[in-house]
Phi, psi and omega in degrees: 000044183247129170299151197269157187298139171256028191157144186266140192292144170291110156250164196228142168265119201273155180302126181216183179267007182269154182224029178212120061237317181237119196295160164308127182264088193281130182263359196181130187224121189232141182271134205235008178306307186298345181228008157345323202255340176289325174307304209299329198281308198293315151348275185314323187286321177289058201300307176320316191275334197236314203272340185268353147118359179074217177307313189258017176277196171182173197280356192269332179280001186244094151351156179253330184288165181256345157304287160347300179298318180281319184304325175303314182281347164286342163297307194307304169321282202284337178295339177255001167269347156297315172290326164286344170268353168282324189283336185291317180312300167299323182228059149294340176284309158307312185291312185294343192289292198302311188256350190094149199305309203292302197294310185308303191306323187280354189279135174253353160242141190205131187227159200237153193216134176250121166312127168293139172275359194264003170229188193313175185213102160299120194295182168320284198293340171288302200307309178317336184286304195295320156281074213275093147277183170257156205256155206280156177338142163296000000 
């Protein structure tokens, strides 16, 4: 009962560290400083994916004692904080392009996305609608 699509959607890749066949190139970077605590709380809530290790997990990742469990949670949470901080550093030029020099340089945490060749190729204006961030000052 759902109508068919009248145009191909935009698909985005989330940043990863694979380089074959092509390295990731950020078409969009989003400063996430204002929501970093919420994102880290979401990591905490997805125990099977992060605390327990997801597809790479095993029972050995989960300490038996409460102090060990707390340390594991902290390590996972801080690992993600570090990843988001690394993205802000790595994609600083894109953040500056999108937010302007002052806000782009001030972003401590970010996420980056690349337009997939499998979907519609959005214009810069459409990307700004899909990722509603303040435009860079003229």
